[in-house]
Amino acid sequence: MAIIATVGKRIEERVALRIPTANFPYSIIDPNAKPGDRMRFEGEVVHVDDDLGRVTVQALGRVTVDAETVHLVRKFRRPKGKVPLINEPG
């Protein structure tokens, strides 16, 4: 999954990031980023809360946002293994 963040103000070599629907501020070190730039951060989904419609993604640490603000970057592919994940009755 990917999260799109907008660069806010610069504080020395760090820039503040605004992530839609995230409850906490984030910052990164990026010498080339300017205020208003958009950045994409990719990560794995750690938790899905269907009741609240929120998703936790492991990008920039753990970021919890509304499900509508994350973008699918690649399809889920089942691991190629010969051992079934569920034992078949028999």
PDB file of N, CA and C in Angstrom:
ATOM      1  N   MET A   1       0.836  -1.162   0.000  1.00  0.00           N
ATOM      2  CA  MET A   1       0.000   0.000   0.000  1.00  0.00           C
ATOM      3  C   MET A   1       0.886   1.232   0.000  1.00  0.00           C
ATOM      4  N   ALA A   2       0.344   2.308  -0.483  1.00  0.00           N
ATOM      5  CA  ALA A   2       1.095   3.561  -0.530  1.00  0.00           C
ATOM      6  C   ALA A   2       0.282   4.673   0.119  1.00  0.00           C
ATOM      7  N   ILE A   3       0.997   5.574   0.767  1.00  0.00           N
ATOM      8  CA  ILE A   3       0.399   6.748   1.391  1.00  0.00           C
ATOM      9  C   ILE A   3       1.017   7.970   0.731  1.00  0.00           C
ATOM     10  N   ILE A   4       0.189   8.933   0.366  1.00  0.00           N
ATOM     11  CA  ILE A   4       0.669  10.179  -0.227  1.00  0.00           C
ATOM     12  C   ILE A   4       0.705  11.244   0.867  1.00  0.00           C
ATOM     13  N   ALA A   5       1.868  11.895   1.027  1.00  0.00           N
ATOM     14  CA  ALA A   5       2.030  12.953   2.026  1.00  0.00           C
ATOM     15  C   ALA A   5       2.444  14.237   1.327  1.00  0.00           C
ATOM     16  N   THR A   6       2.075  15.369   1.908  1.00  0.00           N
ATOM     17  CA  THR A   6       2.458  16.678   1.390  1.00  0.00           C
ATOM     18  C   THR A   6       3.488  17.284   2.332  1.00  0.00           C
ATOM     19  N   VAL A   7       4.550  17.831   1.749  1.00  0.00           N
ATOM     20  CA  VAL A   7       5.607  18.439   2.549  1.00  0.00           C
ATOM     21  C   VAL A   7       5.112  19.773   3.091  1.00  0.00           C
ATOM     22  N   GLY A   8       5.258  19.952   4.393  1.00  0.00           N
ATOM     23  CA  GLY A   8       4.889  21.215   5.042  1.00  0.00           C
ATOM     24  C   GLY A   8       6.109  22.101   5.157  1.00  0.00           C
ATOM     25  N   LYS A   9       6.308  22.677   6.312  1.00  0.00           N
ATOM     26  CA  LYS A   9       7.436  23.593   6.459  1.00  0.00           C
ATOM     27  C   LYS A   9       8.732  22.845   6.736  1.00  0.00           C
ATOM     28  N   ARG A  10       9.836  23.522   6.459  1.00  0.00           N
ATOM     29  CA  ARG A  10      11.172  22.971   6.652  1.00  0.00           C
ATOM     30  C   ARG A  10      11.741  23.497   7.959  1.00  0.00           C
ATOM     31  N   ILE A  11      12.351  22.600   8.735  1.00  0.00           N
ATOM     32  CA  ILE A  11      13.049  22.959   9.964  1.00  0.00           C
ATOM     33  C   ILE A  11      14.451  22.382   9.837  1.00  0.00           C
ATOM     34  N   GLU A  12      15.407  23.224   9.474  1.00  0.00           N
ATOM     35  CA  GLU A  12      16.786  22.832   9.170  1.00  0.00           C
ATOM     36  C   GLU A  12      16.768  21.766   8.078  1.00  0.00           C
ATOM     37  N   GLU A  13      17.328  20.571   8.335  1.00  0.00           N
ATOM     38  CA  GLU A  13      17.350  19.551   7.275  1.00  0.00           C
ATOM     39  C   GLU A  13      16.095  18.685   7.266  1.00  0.00           C
ATOM     40  N   ARG A  14      15.220  18.842   8.238  1.00  0.00           N
ATOM     41  CA  ARG A  14      13.992  18.043   8.320  1.00  0.00           C
ATOM     42  C   ARG A  14      12.825  18.776   7.680  1.00  0.00           C
ATOM     43  N   VAL A  15      11.863  18.010   7.185  1.00  0.00           N
ATOM     44  CA  VAL A  15      10.629  18.586   6.658  1.00  0.00           C
ATOM     45  C   VAL A  15       9.453  17.927   7.364  1.00  0.00           C
ATOM     46  N   ALA A  16       8.433  18.711   7.660  1.00  0.00           N
ATOM     47  CA  ALA A  16       7.211  18.198   8.275  1.00  0.00           C
ATOM     48  C   ALA A  16       6.311  17.658   7.177  1.00  0.00           C
ATOM     49  N   LEU A  17       5.674  16.523   7.437  1.00  0.00           N
ATOM     50  CA  LEU A  17       4.785  15.897   6.461  1.00  0.00           C
ATOM     51  C   LEU A  17       3.351  15.995   6.942  1.00  0.00           C
ATOM     52  N   ARG A  18       2.462  16.303   6.020  1.00  0.00           N
ATOM     53  CA  ARG A  18       1.030  16.292   6.306  1.00  0.00           C
ATOM     54  C   ARG A  18       0.430  15.093   5.589  1.00  0.00           C
ATOM     55  N   ILE A  19      -0.076  14.154   6.359  1.00  0.00           N
ATOM     56  CA  ILE A  19      -0.695  12.953   5.804  1.00  0.00           C
ATOM     57  C   ILE A  19      -2.191  13.067   6.053  1.00  0.00           C
ATOM     58  N   PRO A  20      -3.006  13.020   4.999  1.00  0.00           N
ATOM     59  CA  PRO A  20      -4.456  13.144   5.190  1.00  0.00           C
ATOM     60  C   PRO A  20      -4.982  12.059   6.125  1.00  0.00           C
ATOM     61  N   THR A  21      -5.820  12.423   7.033  1.00  0.00           N
ATOM     62  CA  THR A  21      -6.514  11.582   8.010  1.00  0.00           C
ATOM     63  C   THR A  21      -5.595  10.949   9.052  1.00  0.00           C
ATOM     64  N   ALA A  22      -4.307  11.253   9.056  1.00  0.00           N
ATOM     65  CA  ALA A  22      -3.418  10.758  10.115  1.00  0.00           C
ATOM     66  C   ALA A  22      -3.552  11.690  11.310  1.00  0.00           C
ATOM     67  N   ASN A  23      -3.506  11.137  12.497  1.00  0.00           N
ATOM     68  CA  ASN A  23      -3.727  11.933  13.702  1.00  0.00           C
ATOM     69  C   ASN A  23      -2.457  12.544  14.279  1.00  0.00           C
ATOM     70  N   PHE A  24      -1.283  12.128  13.804  1.00  0.00           N
ATOM     71  CA  PHE A  24      -0.029  12.589  14.373  1.00  0.00           C
ATOM     72  C   PHE A  24       0.844  13.209  13.285  1.00  0.00           C
ATOM     73  N   PRO A  25       1.672  14.198  13.650  1.00  0.00           N
ATOM     74  CA  PRO A  25       2.587  14.779  12.668  1.00  0.00           C
ATOM     75  C   PRO A  25       3.782  13.848  12.431  1.00  0.00           C
ATOM     76  N   TYR A  26       4.342  13.913  11.248  1.00  0.00           N
ATOM     77  CA  TYR A  26       5.507  13.117  10.893  1.00  0.00           C
ATOM     78  C   TYR A  26       6.542  14.031  10.276  1.00  0.00           C
ATOM     79  N   SER A  27       7.810  13.652  10.394  1.00  0.00           N
ATOM     80  CA  SER A  27       8.862  14.419   9.745  1.00  0.00           C
ATOM     81  C   SER A  27       9.939  13.461   9.257  1.00  0.00           C
ATOM     82  N   ILE A  28      10.649  13.879   8.217  1.00  0.00           N
ATOM     83  CA  ILE A  28      11.734  13.085   7.659  1.00  0.00           C
ATOM     84  C   ILE A  28      12.889  14.013   7.325  1.00  0.00           C
ATOM     85  N   ILE A  29      14.055  13.431   7.087  1.00  0.00           N
ATOM     86  CA  ILE A  29      15.203  14.199   6.618  1.00  0.00           C
ATOM     87  C   ILE A  29      15.240  14.066   5.106  1.00  0.00           C
ATOM     88  N   ASP A  30      15.102  15.181   4.409  1.00  0.00           N
ATOM     89  CA  ASP A  30      15.172  15.202   2.949  1.00  0.00           C
ATOM     90  C   ASP A  30      15.694  16.571   2.523  1.00  0.00           C
ATOM     91  N   PRO A  31      16.946  16.636   2.073  1.00  0.00           N
ATOM     92  CA  PRO A  31      17.524  17.936   1.725  1.00  0.00           C
ATOM     93  C   PRO A  31      16.930  18.560   0.465  1.00  0.00           C
ATOM     94  N   ASN A  32      16.260  17.780  -0.374  1.00  0.00           N
ATOM     95  CA  ASN A  32      15.754  18.290  -1.650  1.00  0.00           C
ATOM     96  C   ASN A  32      14.272  18.641  -1.638  1.00  0.00           C
ATOM     97  N   ALA A  33      13.546  18.280  -0.596  1.00  0.00           N
ATOM     98  CA  ALA A  33      12.099  18.515  -0.563  1.00  0.00           C
ATOM     99  C   ALA A  33      11.796  19.982  -0.291  1.00  0.00           C
ATOM    100  N   LYS A  34      10.769  20.468  -0.982  1.00  0.00           N
ATOM    101  CA  LYS A  34      10.316  21.851  -0.804  1.00  0.00           C
ATOM    102  C   LYS A  34       8.874  21.823  -0.313  1.00  0.00           C
ATOM    103  N   PRO A  35       8.454  22.852   0.424  1.00  0.00           N
ATOM    104  CA  PRO A  35       7.058  22.895   0.870  1.00  0.00           C
ATOM    105  C   PRO A  35       6.092  22.807  -0.313  1.00  0.00           C
ATOM    106  N   GLY A  36       5.093  21.958  -0.174  1.00  0.00           N
ATOM    107  CA  GLY A  36       4.110  21.753  -1.235  1.00  0.00           C
ATOM    108  C   GLY A  36       4.372  20.520  -2.074  1.00  0.00           C
ATOM    109  N   ASP A  37       5.586  19.959  -2.004  1.00  0.00           N
ATOM    110  CA  ASP A  37       5.889  18.729  -2.749  1.00  0.00           C
ATOM    111  C   ASP A  37       5.051  17.585  -2.198  1.00  0.00           C
ATOM    112  N   ARG A  38       4.722  16.640  -3.082  1.00  0.00           N
ATOM    113  CA  ARG A  38       3.993  15.440  -2.666  1.00  0.00           C
ATOM    114  C   ARG A  38       4.962  14.267  -2.705  1.00  0.00           C
ATOM    115  N   MET A  39       4.907  13.433  -1.668  1.00  0.00           N
ATOM    116  CA  MET A  39       5.787  12.267  -1.567  1.00  0.00           C
ATOM    117  C   MET A  39       4.941  11.020  -1.369  1.00  0.00           C
ATOM    118  N   ARG A  40       5.403   9.929  -1.945  1.00  0.00           N
ATOM    119  CA  ARG A  40       4.704   8.649  -1.808  1.00  0.00           C
ATOM    120  C   ARG A  40       5.551   7.707  -0.966  1.00  0.00           C
ATOM    121  N   PHE A  41       4.933   7.111   0.042  1.00  0.00           N
ATOM    122  CA  PHE A  41       5.605   6.162   0.913  1.00  0.00           C
ATOM    123  C   PHE A  41       4.888   4.825   0.810  1.00  0.00           C
ATOM    124  N   GLU A  42       5.651   3.775   0.512  1.00  0.00           N
ATOM    125  CA  GLU A  42       5.085   2.436   0.371  1.00  0.00           C
ATOM    126  C   GLU A  42       5.384   1.618   1.612  1.00  0.00           C
ATOM    127  N   GLY A  43       4.466   0.722   1.948  1.00  0.00           N
ATOM    128  CA  GLY A  43       4.662  -0.150   3.091  1.00  0.00           C
ATOM    129  C   GLY A  43       3.648  -1.279   3.102  1.00  0.00           C
ATOM    130  N   GLU A  44       3.817  -2.150   4.051  1.00  0.00           N
ATOM    131  CA  GLU A  44       2.931  -3.303   4.206  1.00  0.00           C
ATOM    132  C   GLU A  44       1.786  -2.956   5.153  1.00  0.00           C
ATOM    133  N   VAL A  45       0.630  -3.524   4.893  1.00  0.00           N
ATOM    134  CA  VAL A  45      -0.521  -3.345   5.781  1.00  0.00           C
ATOM    135  C   VAL A  45      -0.307  -4.207   7.019  1.00  0.00           C
ATOM    136  N   VAL A  46      -0.416  -3.582   8.186  1.00  0.00           N
ATOM    137  CA  VAL A  46      -0.205  -4.278   9.447  1.00  0.00           C
ATOM    138  C   VAL A  46      -1.528  -4.637  10.102  1.00  0.00           C
ATOM    139  N   HIS A  47      -2.512  -3.732   9.998  1.00  0.00           N
ATOM    140  CA  HIS A  47      -3.794  -3.953  10.672  1.00  0.00           C
ATOM    141  C   HIS A  47      -4.904  -3.260   9.895  1.00  0.00           C
ATOM    142  N   VAL A  48      -6.063  -3.898   9.833  1.00  0.00           N
ATOM    143  CA  VAL A  48      -7.245  -3.313   9.201  1.00  0.00           C
ATOM    144  C   VAL A  48      -8.366  -3.307  10.228  1.00  0.00           C
ATOM    145  N   ASP A  49      -8.954  -2.141  10.460  1.00  0.00           N
ATOM    146  CA  ASP A  49     -10.087  -2.003  11.377  1.00  0.00           C
ATOM    147  C   ASP A  49     -11.324  -1.712  10.536  1.00  0.00           C
ATOM    148  N   ASP A  50     -12.107  -2.754  10.264  1.00  0.00           N
ATOM    149  CA  ASP A  50     -13.289  -2.606   9.412  1.00  0.00           C
ATOM    150  C   ASP A  50     -14.360  -1.736  10.061  1.00  0.00           C
ATOM    151  N   ASP A  51     -14.471  -1.797  11.379  1.00  0.00           N
ATOM    152  CA  ASP A  51     -15.502  -1.015  12.068  1.00  0.00           C
ATOM    153  C   ASP A  51     -15.287   0.484  11.899  1.00  0.00           C
ATOM    154  N   LEU A  52     -14.042   0.933  12.021  1.00  0.00           N
ATOM    155  CA  LEU A  52     -13.732   2.361  11.899  1.00  0.00           C
ATOM    156  C   LEU A  52     -13.325   2.759  10.484  1.00  0.00           C
ATOM    157  N   GLY A  53     -13.066   1.769   9.627  1.00  0.00           N
ATOM    158  CA  GLY A  53     -12.637   2.065   8.265  1.00  0.00           C
ATOM    159  C   GLY A  53     -11.226   2.623   8.209  1.00  0.00           C
ATOM    160  N   ARG A  54     -10.341   2.130   9.094  1.00  0.00           N
ATOM    161  CA  ARG A  54      -8.968   2.629   9.148  1.00  0.00           C
ATOM    162  C   ARG A  54      -7.989   1.497   8.896  1.00  0.00           C
ATOM    163  N   VAL A  55      -6.826   1.865   8.360  1.00  0.00           N
ATOM    164  CA  VAL A  55      -5.786   0.906   8.007  1.00  0.00           C
ATOM    165  C   VAL A  55      -4.476   1.378   8.626  1.00  0.00           C
ATOM    166  N   THR A  56      -3.701   0.446   9.197  1.00  0.00           N
ATOM    167  CA  THR A  56      -2.371   0.765   9.702  1.00  0.00           C
ATOM    168  C   THR A  56      -1.354   0.210   8.723  1.00  0.00           C
ATOM    169  N   VAL A  57      -0.470   1.091   8.246  1.00  0.00           N
ATOM    170  CA  VAL A  57       0.546   0.725   7.259  1.00  0.00           C
ATOM    171  C   VAL A  57       1.919   0.929   7.885  1.00  0.00           C
ATOM    172  N   GLN A  58       2.835  -0.013   7.637  1.00  0.00           N
ATOM    173  CA  GLN A  58       4.209   0.103   8.121  1.00  0.00           C
ATOM    174  C   GLN A  58       5.006   0.928   7.115  1.00  0.00           C
ATOM    175  N   ALA A  59       4.893   2.252   7.218  1.00  0.00           N
ATOM    176  CA  ALA A  59       5.657   3.200   6.397  1.00  0.00           C
ATOM    177  C   ALA A  59       5.881   4.418   7.272  1.00  0.00           C
ATOM    178  N   LEU A  60       7.088   4.893   7.380  1.00  0.00           N
ATOM    179  CA  LEU A  60       7.416   5.981   8.317  1.00  0.00           C
ATOM    180  C   LEU A  60       7.133   5.547   9.747  1.00  0.00           C
ATOM    181  N   GLY A  61       7.398   4.326  10.076  1.00  0.00           N
ATOM    182  CA  GLY A  61       6.921   3.772  11.337  1.00  0.00           C
ATOM    183  C   GLY A  61       5.543   3.209  11.052  1.00  0.00           C
ATOM    184  N   ARG A  62       4.692   3.189  12.019  1.00  0.00           N
ATOM    185  CA  ARG A  62       3.316   2.737  11.781  1.00  0.00           C
ATOM    186  C   ARG A  62       2.410   3.941  11.664  1.00  0.00           C
ATOM    187  N   VAL A  63       1.706   4.028  10.538  1.00  0.00           N
ATOM    188  CA  VAL A  63       0.821   5.148  10.253  1.00  0.00           C
ATOM    189  C   VAL A  63      -0.592   4.605  10.107  1.00  0.00           C
ATOM    190  N   THR A  64      -1.539   5.154  10.879  1.00  0.00           N
ATOM    191  CA  THR A  64      -2.936   4.746  10.792  1.00  0.00           C
ATOM    192  C   THR A  64      -3.728   5.847  10.109  1.00  0.00           C
ATOM    193  N   VAL A  65      -4.369   5.500   8.992  1.00  0.00           N
ATOM    194  CA  VAL A  65      -5.130   6.464   8.198  1.00  0.00           C
ATOM    195  C   VAL A  65      -6.452   5.833   7.785  1.00  0.00           C
ATOM    196  N   ASP A  66      -7.356   6.658   7.248  1.00  0.00           N
ATOM    197  CA  ASP A  66      -8.601   6.133   6.700  1.00  0.00           C
ATOM    198  C   ASP A  66      -8.289   5.240   5.505  1.00  0.00           C
ATOM    199  N   ALA A  67      -9.109   4.227   5.293  1.00  0.00           N
ATOM    200  CA  ALA A  67      -8.872   3.269   4.213  1.00  0.00           C
ATOM    201  C   ALA A  67      -8.921   3.926   2.838  1.00  0.00           C
ATOM    202  N   GLU A  68      -9.670   5.028   2.695  1.00  0.00           N
ATOM    203  CA  GLU A  68      -9.785   5.687   1.391  1.00  0.00           C
ATOM    204  C   GLU A  68      -8.514   6.425   0.993  1.00  0.00           C
ATOM    205  N   THR A  69      -7.611   6.703   1.939  1.00  0.00           N
ATOM    206  CA  THR A  69      -6.419   7.490   1.627  1.00  0.00           C
ATOM    207  C   THR A  69      -5.218   6.646   1.231  1.00  0.00           C
ATOM    208  N   VAL A  70      -5.317   5.320   1.316  1.00  0.00           N
ATOM    209  CA  VAL A  70      -4.204   4.469   0.887  1.00  0.00           C
ATOM    210  C   VAL A  70      -4.476   3.968  -0.526  1.00  0.00           C
ATOM    211  N   HIS A  71      -3.398   3.717  -1.251  1.00  0.00           N
ATOM    212  CA  HIS A  71      -3.501   3.268  -2.635  1.00  0.00           C
ATOM    213  C   HIS A  71      -2.810   1.917  -2.776  1.00  0.00           C
ATOM    214  N   LEU A  72      -3.439   1.019  -3.504  1.00  0.00           N
ATOM    215  CA  LEU A  72      -2.850  -0.285  -3.771  1.00  0.00           C
ATOM    216  C   LEU A  72      -1.780  -0.128  -4.841  1.00  0.00           C
ATOM    217  N   VAL A  73      -0.550  -0.561  -4.543  1.00  0.00           N
ATOM    218  CA  VAL A  73       0.523  -0.432  -5.518  1.00  0.00           C
ATOM    219  C   VAL A  73       0.812  -1.735  -6.243  1.00  0.00           C
ATOM    220  N   ARG A  74       0.582  -2.836  -5.619  1.00  0.00           N
ATOM    221  CA  ARG A  74       0.780  -4.115  -6.307  1.00  0.00           C
ATOM    222  C   ARG A  74      -0.224  -5.122  -5.762  1.00  0.00           C
ATOM    223  N   LYS A  75      -0.556  -6.068  -6.612  1.00  0.00           N
ATOM    224  CA  LYS A  75      -1.521  -7.087  -6.235  1.00  0.00           C
ATOM    225  C   LYS A  75      -0.935  -8.033  -5.206  1.00  0.00           C
ATOM    226  N   PHE A  76      -1.812  -8.577  -4.382  1.00  0.00           N
ATOM    227  CA  PHE A  76      -1.387  -9.615  -3.455  1.00  0.00           C
ATOM    228  C   PHE A  76      -1.183 -10.900  -4.239  1.00  0.00           C
ATOM    229  N   ARG A  77      -0.047 -11.503  -4.072  1.00  0.00           N
ATOM    230  CA  ARG A  77       0.239 -12.789  -4.711  1.00  0.00           C
ATOM    231  C   ARG A  77       0.468 -13.819  -3.607  1.00  0.00           C
ATOM    232  N   ARG A  78      -0.255 -14.914  -3.718  1.00  0.00           N
ATOM    233  CA  ARG A  78      -0.128 -15.979  -2.737  1.00  0.00           C
ATOM    234  C   ARG A  78       1.267 -16.591  -2.810  1.00  0.00           C
ATOM    235  N   PRO A  79       1.886 -16.897  -1.677  1.00  0.00           N
ATOM    236  CA  PRO A  79       3.206 -17.528  -1.701  1.00  0.00           C
ATOM    237  C   PRO A  79       3.147 -18.868  -2.421  1.00  0.00           C
ATOM    238  N   LYS A  80       4.167 -19.130  -3.223  1.00  0.00           N
ATOM    239  CA  LYS A  80       4.210 -20.392  -3.963  1.00  0.00           C
ATOM    240  C   LYS A  80       4.838 -21.456  -3.078  1.00  0.00           C
ATOM    241  N   GLY A  81       3.996 -22.222  -2.454  1.00  0.00           N
ATOM    242  CA  GLY A  81       4.463 -23.297  -1.590  1.00  0.00           C
ATOM    243  C   GLY A  81       3.675 -24.558  -1.872  1.00  0.00           C
ATOM    244  N   LYS A  82       4.246 -25.690  -1.535  1.00  0.00           N
ATOM    245  CA  LYS A  82       3.562 -26.942  -1.800  1.00  0.00           C
ATOM    246  C   LYS A  82       2.730 -27.386  -0.607  1.00  0.00           C
ATOM    247  N   VAL A  83       2.952 -26.779   0.543  1.00  0.00           N
ATOM    248  CA  VAL A  83       2.205 -27.154   1.737  1.00  0.00           C
ATOM    249  C   VAL A  83       0.958 -26.279   1.810  1.00  0.00           C
ATOM    250  N   PRO A  84      -0.242 -26.878   1.841  1.00  0.00           N
ATOM    251  CA  PRO A  84      -1.455 -26.063   1.924  1.00  0.00           C
ATOM    252  C   PRO A  84      -1.534 -25.336   3.263  1.00  0.00           C
ATOM    253  N   LEU A  85      -2.121 -24.150   3.238  1.00  0.00           N
ATOM    254  CA  LEU A  85      -2.258 -23.373   4.459  1.00  0.00           C
ATOM    255  C   LEU A  85      -3.315 -23.952   5.384  1.00  0.00           C
ATOM    256  N   ILE A  86      -4.320 -24.612   4.818  1.00  0.00           N
ATOM    257  CA  ILE A  86      -5.398 -25.219   5.599  1.00  0.00           C
ATOM    258  C   ILE A  86      -5.424 -26.712   5.282  1.00  0.00           C
ATOM    259  N   ASN A  87      -5.497 -27.521   6.316  1.00  0.00           N
ATOM    260  CA  ASN A  87      -5.583 -28.962   6.094  1.00  0.00           C
ATOM    261  C   ASN A  87      -6.943 -29.299   5.517  1.00  0.00           C
ATOM    262  N   GLU A  88      -6.947 -30.047   4.432  1.00  0.00           N
ATOM    263  CA  GLU A  88      -8.205 -30.447   3.814  1.00  0.00           C
ATOM    264  C   GLU A  88      -8.802 -31.615   4.591  1.00  0.00           C
ATOM    265  N   PRO A  89     -10.132 -31.598   4.778  1.00  0.00           N
ATOM    266  CA  PRO A  89     -10.751 -32.714   5.505  1.00  0.00           C
ATOM    267  C   PRO A  89     -10.621 -34.009   4.702  1.00  0.00           C
ATOM    268  N   GLY A  90     -10.394 -35.052   5.377  1.00  0.00           N
ATOM    269  CA  GLY A  90     -10.294 -36.293   4.622  1.00  0.00           C
ATOM    270  C   GLY A  90      -9.803 -37.385   5.389  1.00  0.00           C
TER     271      GLY A  90
END
